Structure formats: structure tokens, C-alpha cells
Short mmCIF file of C-alpha atoms and ligand atoms in Angstrom, two decimals:
data_model
loop_
_atom_site.label_atom_id
_atom_site.label_comp_id
_atom_site.label_asym_id
_atom_site.label_seq_id
_atom_site.Cartn_x
_atom_site.Cartn_y
_atom_site.Cartn_z
CA UNK A 501 109.33 47.38 120.01
CA UNK A 502 105.70 48.50 119.76
CA UNK A 503 104.76 51.24 122.15
CA UNK A 504 101.86 50.10 124.29
CA UNK A 505 98.91 51.97 125.75
CA UNK A 506 99.36 52.54 129.48
CA UNK A 507 96.80 53.28 132.17
CA UNK A 508 95.82 56.71 130.83
CA UNK A 509 92.36 57.28 129.42
CA UNK A 510 92.22 56.73 125.65
CA UNK A 511 90.46 59.34 123.54
CA UNK A 512 88.32 57.80 120.80
CA UNK A 513 88.67 60.35 118.02
CA UNK A 514 85.17 60.09 116.65
CA UNK A 515 82.01 62.14 116.99
CA UNK A 516 79.96 59.12 115.91
CA UNK A 517 78.12 57.62 118.91
CA UNK A 518 77.83 54.21 117.22
CA UNK A 519 81.57 53.96 116.62
CA UNK A 520 82.35 55.08 120.19
CA UNK A 521 80.11 52.37 121.61
CA UNK A 522 81.57 49.67 119.35
CA UNK A 523 85.20 50.64 120.01
CA UNK A 524 84.73 51.08 123.78
CA UNK A 525 83.13 47.61 123.97
CA UNK A 526 86.05 46.05 122.08
CA UNK A 527 88.58 47.69 124.40
CA UNK A 528 86.73 47.14 127.71
CA UNK A 529 88.04 43.56 128.23
CA UNK A 530 91.57 44.99 128.12
CA UNK A 531 90.89 47.43 130.94
CA UNK A 532 91.06 50.53 128.71
CA UNK A 533 89.07 53.53 129.90
CA UNK A 534 87.70 55.48 126.91
CA UNK A 535 86.32 58.98 126.37
CA UNK A 536 85.15 60.42 123.07
CA UNK A 537 86.59 63.46 121.33
CA UNK A 538 83.04 64.81 121.29
CA UNK A 539 82.67 64.52 125.07
CA UNK A 540 85.94 66.47 125.50
CA UNK A 541 84.66 69.17 123.12
CA UNK A 542 87.52 68.62 120.66
CA UNK A 543 87.09 70.07 117.18
CA UNK A 544 86.88 67.69 114.20
CA UNK A 545 89.91 68.12 111.93
CA UNK A 546 89.60 68.36 108.14
CA UNK A 547 90.10 64.87 106.70
CA UNK A 548 92.07 65.86 103.62
CA UNK A 549 94.33 62.82 103.36
CA UNK A 550 94.40 60.75 100.19
CA UNK A 551 94.65 57.36 101.94
CA UNK A 552 92.84 55.65 104.82
CA UNK A 553 96.11 55.71 106.79
CA UNK A 554 96.57 59.46 106.31
CA UNK A 555 93.01 60.23 107.39
CA UNK A 556 93.14 57.97 110.44
CA UNK A 557 96.44 59.60 111.48
CA UNK A 558 95.05 63.13 110.96
CA UNK A 559 92.16 62.35 113.35
CA UNK A 560 94.29 60.51 115.96
CA UNK A 561 97.05 63.18 116.00
CA UNK A 562 94.60 66.08 116.27
CA UNK A 563 92.83 64.48 119.27
CA UNK A 564 96.11 63.50 121.01
CA UNK A 565 97.56 66.98 120.63
CA UNK A 566 94.40 68.76 121.75
CA UNK A 567 93.78 66.50 124.78
CA UNK A 568 97.29 65.58 125.93
CA UNK A 569 96.12 61.93 126.02
CA UNK A 570 96.71 59.00 123.65
CA UNK A 571 94.01 58.86 120.97
CA UNK A 572 92.59 56.21 118.67
CA UNK A 573 90.95 56.98 115.32
CA UNK A 574 89.62 54.87 112.48
CA UNK A 575 89.02 55.41 108.82
CA UNK A 576 87.27 52.99 106.53
CA UNK A 577 85.67 52.59 103.15
CA UNK A 578 84.92 50.53 100.07
CA UNK A 579 87.34 50.10 97.14
CA UNK A 580 86.43 48.61 93.77
CA UNK A 581 89.21 47.06 91.67
CA UNK A 582 87.76 47.99 88.26
CA UNK A 583 87.39 51.62 89.42
CA UNK A 584 91.06 51.89 90.40
CA UNK A 585 90.19 51.60 94.10
CA UNK A 586 87.43 54.23 94.11
CA UNK A 587 85.45 55.39 96.01
CA UNK A 588 88.11 54.57 98.67
CA UNK A 589 88.64 57.49 101.04
CA UNK A 590 85.68 59.23 99.36
CA UNK A 591 83.21 56.42 100.21
CA UNK A 592 81.07 58.62 102.46
CA UNK A 593 81.39 61.65 100.12
CA UNK A 594 79.84 59.70 97.22
CA UNK A 595 76.67 59.42 99.32
CA UNK A 596 76.38 63.14 100.03
CA UNK A 597 73.29 64.81 98.72
CA UNK A 598 71.19 67.88 99.60
CA UNK A 599 67.68 67.11 100.80
CA UNK A 600 64.67 68.97 99.41
CA UNK A 601 65.03 71.35 102.37
CA UNK A 602 68.63 71.98 101.36
CA UNK A 603 69.97 70.04 104.37
CA UNK A 604 73.05 67.92 103.69
CA UNK A 605 72.37 64.20 104.06
CA UNK A 606 73.64 60.82 102.97
CA UNK A 607 71.96 58.61 100.43
CA UNK A 608 73.60 55.18 100.41
CA UNK A 609 71.35 53.81 97.68
CA UNK A 610 72.48 56.63 95.38
CA UNK A 611 76.15 55.95 96.22
CA UNK A 612 75.80 52.22 95.60
CA UNK A 613 74.03 52.97 92.31
CA UNK A 614 76.82 55.32 91.24
CA UNK A 615 79.39 52.55 91.67
CA UNK A 616 77.13 50.10 89.83
CA UNK A 617 76.67 52.59 86.97
CA UNK A 618 80.44 52.99 86.56
CA UNK A 619 80.89 49.20 86.59
CA UNK A 620 78.18 48.73 83.95
CA UNK A 621 79.96 51.24 81.69
CA UNK A 622 82.79 48.69 81.53
CA UNK A 623 80.50 45.95 80.16
CA UNK A 624 78.85 42.85 81.53
CA UNK A 625 82.15 40.95 82.01
CA UNK A 626 83.60 43.64 84.30
CA UNK A 627 85.70 42.48 87.26
CA UNK A 628 83.46 42.97 90.32
CA UNK A 629 86.20 42.41 92.94
CA UNK A 630 86.05 44.90 95.79
CA UNK A 631 87.11 45.20 99.39
CA UNK A 632 86.40 47.10 102.59
CA UNK A 633 89.40 48.63 104.38
CA UNK A 634 89.67 49.76 107.97
CA UNK A 635 92.66 51.57 109.41
CA UNK A 636 93.06 52.09 113.15
CA UNK A 637 95.64 54.68 114.19
CA UNK A 638 96.89 55.41 117.70
CA UNK A 639 98.70 58.70 118.34
CA UNK A 640 100.45 59.69 121.54
CA UNK A 641 100.76 63.38 122.56
CA UNK A 642 104.54 63.25 121.96
CA UNK A 643 103.94 62.45 118.28
CA UNK A 644 104.57 58.70 118.23
CA UNK A 645 102.00 56.69 116.25
CA UNK A 646 101.00 53.09 115.53
CA UNK A 647 98.81 51.94 112.62
CA UNK A 648 96.82 48.70 112.17
CA UNK A 649 95.20 47.86 108.82
CA UNK A 650 92.32 45.46 108.19
CA UNK A 651 90.65 44.32 104.98
CA UNK A 652 87.91 41.99 103.78
CA UNK A 653 87.64 40.97 100.11
CA UNK A 654 84.46 40.29 98.19
CA UNK A 655 82.31 40.92 95.13
CA UNK A 656 80.20 43.96 94.22
CA UNK A 657 76.73 42.50 93.81
CA UNK A 658 73.65 44.13 92.23
CA UNK A 659 70.85 44.71 93.20
CA UNK A 660 71.43 45.52 96.90
CA UNK A 661 70.19 42.78 99.26
CA UNK A 662 69.45 42.61 102.99
CA UNK A 663 68.34 44.98 105.70
CA UNK A 664 71.02 44.63 108.36
CA UNK A 665 74.23 46.62 108.62
CA UNK A 666 74.79 50.06 107.11
CA UNK A 667 76.46 51.92 104.24
CA UNK A 668 77.54 49.62 101.39
CA UNK A 669 76.70 46.36 103.21
CA UNK A 670 73.81 45.43 100.85
CA UNK A 671 76.11 45.23 97.77
CA UNK A 672 79.10 43.51 99.40
CA UNK A 673 79.27 39.71 99.22
CA UNK A 674 82.31 38.49 101.16
CA UNK A 675 84.53 35.86 99.56
CA UNK A 676 83.35 32.32 100.30
CA UNK A 677 79.72 33.36 100.92
CA UNK A 678 76.66 34.03 98.76
CA UNK A 679 74.98 36.43 101.19
CA UNK A 680 75.63 40.17 101.32
CA UNK A 681 76.97 41.77 104.51
CA UNK A 682 73.46 43.17 105.04
CA UNK A 683 72.07 39.60 105.04
CA UNK A 684 74.51 38.38 107.71
CA UNK A 685 73.76 38.57 111.41
CA UNK A 686 75.85 41.42 112.84
CA UNK A 687 77.76 38.88 114.94
CA UNK A 688 78.69 36.92 111.83
CA UNK A 689 79.76 40.08 110.01
CA UNK A 690 81.85 41.24 112.96
CA UNK A 691 83.86 38.01 112.91
CA UNK A 692 85.11 38.55 109.36
CA UNK A 693 84.89 42.29 108.76
CA UNK A 694 87.71 44.69 107.91
CA UNK A 695 87.14 46.30 111.34
CA UNK A 696 87.53 42.92 113.09
CA UNK A 697 90.75 42.30 111.15
CA UNK A 698 92.23 45.68 112.12
CA UNK A 699 91.13 45.26 115.75
CA UNK A 700 92.65 41.79 115.99
CA UNK A 701 95.98 43.29 114.89
CA UNK A 702 95.68 46.17 117.38
CA UNK A 703 94.78 43.84 120.25
CA UNK A 704 97.63 41.44 119.42
CA UNK A 705 100.18 44.29 119.32
CA UNK A 706 98.84 46.31 122.25
CA UNK A 707 97.55 43.67 124.65
CA UNK A 708 99.07 40.39 123.39
CA UNK A 709 101.44 38.30 125.44
P1 IMP B 652 84.31 56.68 107.82
O1 IMP B 652 85.19 55.56 108.23
O2 IMP B 652 83.43 57.16 108.94
O3 IMP B 652 85.02 57.76 107.07
O4 IMP B 652 83.22 56.09 106.80
C1 IMP B 652 83.51 55.57 105.55
C2 IMP B 652 82.28 55.01 104.89
O5 IMP B 652 82.63 53.70 104.41
C3 IMP B 652 81.09 54.76 105.79
O6 IMP B 652 80.28 55.88 105.89
C4 IMP B 652 80.39 53.59 105.10
O7 IMP B 652 79.54 53.99 104.11
C5 IMP B 652 81.52 52.85 104.45
N1 IMP B 652 81.80 51.70 105.28
C6 IMP B 652 82.83 51.55 106.14
N2 IMP B 652 82.73 50.36 106.78
C7 IMP B 652 81.60 49.78 106.30
C8 IMP B 652 80.94 48.56 106.60
O8 IMP B 652 81.34 47.75 107.45
N3 IMP B 652 79.82 48.33 105.90
C9 IMP B 652 79.31 49.18 104.99
N4 IMP B 652 79.86 50.33 104.69
C10 IMP B 652 81.01 50.63 105.34
#
């Protein structure tokens, strides 16, 4: 029997304002009151897992233990079949670069180009299958956890196209479409995305009949 969220406030274990807004909006229809880990002043744990599930659990457990409330965390990224699933949990790391001022920053064009360069090394007939993964993990303060995994499959397409979305959206063409995620209206993307898939599973298990 799946443990269900009760009436307590749910901690969203992210310091990313965009994610907090998106997750709170998805949970609002189910009467879930949310607060962010940032608003509670919780420290960000080191994400040293080797899978999306491990990293999502690290974040959810740390927030649940520190706050004494149930906590929800997500971890996501892009995997490329011909690269053995890379960049995977290192999706954001591949975009890390120092600015001219020495400030750390993220350069998504560089990260997308790095993947493309590795694919090109394998020749023009290389398998361009790839997928986005999203893992949602709930942790309760007593240590119990629940995990929901979402995925969307597609093709790694070069050059990048489109101006909507974020991260690797311009190079990801979902199966059954010719447009990249960055060329889809956000509403269209959110119907088929890895995050939508994981959320549908969470909602069915936590709030379904
Ligand atoms: P994290 O889940 O915050 O660790 O981020 C993983 C990285 O994966 C993000 O910074 C994005 O670059 C990438 N990513 C995850 N979901 C998406 C998506 O829907 N579109 C494009 N990139 C994504």
C-alpha cells in the first residue's frame, strides 16, 4: 500500500524558484500546501548519487530530516544512447563554465555542442536516440520514501532549433514530431514531457481514487 501525503505542509526540496512555482501549481488542485527548502533556510545537500533516483532521494531525505516534514525532490537530465546514457546525472555539469570574470555559469550551447561532438566522432550513421528522465522522490521524516519515474524519448537533432524552453530543449525532437522541444508551446511540451509523465504517476499514486 502506497503511503499517502497527509495534511502536513510539503517541503519542495529545491532552491530553484522556477521549479518551486511549477511544482506548487501542479500540486495546488490536490490541496497540498507547499513551502520551499530555500524559504525554510535548509542547506543544499551534495548531489553525489550516480543515478537520477539516488540524487532525488538525497535531496528529499535531507529536506525531510532537517524540517521534520514530508519533502518532495526532483532530478532530471538528458541521456544519449550512443554515449552510454551520458550526460545523464551530469547534464547540468556539462554546461558548467567559468565566465571571463571567473564567475561560475552555465553555457547550454557549449553542453549541447559537446554531446554533438561526441556523436560526430562515431560517424554520420550514429544512433541519435536520446531521452529526458525525471525522477520525483517523496521522503517522510521517519525515513519512508516513494519514487516516481518519468521519461520522454526522442532524437538528438543538430543544429539547435527554437527559442522556447530551457537547457537541452533546442536539440531534443520528441518521437512522433519534427519540432524540437524549444519549438513547442510550453503547454504542448508539458503534456508529453518526462516531468509530466513522472507527475502523472505521482498524482495517480498519491491522490488517485
Ligand atoms: P536538475 O534536475 O536541476 O539537476 O537539472 C538537470 C538538467 O537537465 C537541467 O539543468 C537541464 O539542462 C536538463 N533538463 C532537465 N529537464 C529538461 C527539459 O525539460 N528540457 C531541457 N533540459 C532539461
